[in-house]
């Protein structure tokens, strides 16, 4: 019972703390697209490395 009260109080505290005004956006709108392009290019490089290792003994 005490655990339920404590956890409820903690959730209420977090809700009030996180319910503050939204932060300003520091990243550009296409930041996710840029990061995905970087990850995809790294994956392409790794896949190319794997293909060359299979071909060359």
Coordinates of C-alpha atoms in Angstrom, one line a residue:
X1 CA 0.0 0.0 0.0
X2 CA 2.8 2.4 0.9
X3 CA 4.5 1.6 -2.4
X4 CA 1.4 2.5 -4.3
X5 CA 1.1 5.8 -2.6
X6 CA 4.8 6.6 -3.1
X7 CA 4.8 5.7 -6.7
X8 CA 1.6 7.7 -7.3
X9 CA 3.1 10.7 -5.6
X10 CA 6.2 10.3 -7.8
X11 CA 4.2 10.1 -11.0
X12 CA 2.3 13.2 -10.0
X13 CA 5.6 15.0 -9.3
X14 CA 7.0 14.0 -12.6
X15 CA 3.8 15.1 -14.4
X16 CA 3.9 18.5 -12.9
X17 CA 7.7 18.9 -13.5
X18 CA 7.5 17.7 -17.1
X19 CA 4.3 19.7 -17.8
X20 CA 6.5 22.8 -18.0
X21 CA 6.6 25.0 -21.1
X22 CA 8.0 23.2 -24.1
X23 CA 11.7 23.7 -24.9
X24 CA 12.8 25.6 -27.9
X25 CA 13.8 23.4 -30.9
X26 CA 17.5 23.6 -31.4
X27 CA 17.8 21.1 -34.3
X28 CA 16.6 21.8 -37.9
X29 CA 13.4 20.2 -39.1
X30 CA 15.2 17.8 -41.3
X31 CA 17.7 16.6 -38.6
X32 CA 16.2 13.1 -38.5
X33 CA 16.5 12.8 -42.3
X34 CA 20.1 13.8 -42.1
X35 CA 20.9 11.3 -39.4
X36 CA 19.1 8.6 -41.3
X37 CA 21.1 9.3 -44.4
X38 CA 24.3 9.0 -42.3
X39 CA 23.2 5.7 -40.9
X40 CA 22.2 4.4 -44.3
X41 CA 25.5 5.3 -45.8
X42 CA 27.4 3.6 -42.9
X43 CA 25.2 0.5 -43.5
X44 CA 26.0 0.6 -47.2
X45 CA 29.8 0.7 -46.4
X46 CA 29.5 -2.2 -44.0
X47 CA 27.5 -4.3 -46.5
X48 CA 30.1 -3.5 -49.2
X49 CA 32.9 -4.6 -46.9
X50 CA 31.1 -7.8 -46.2
X51 CA 30.6 -8.6 -49.9
X52 CA 34.3 -8.0 -50.7
X53 CA 35.3 -10.3 -47.8
X54 CA 33.1 -13.1 -49.1
X55 CA 34.5 -12.8 -52.6
X56 CA 38.2 -12.6 -51.7
X57 CA 39.5 -15.7 -49.9

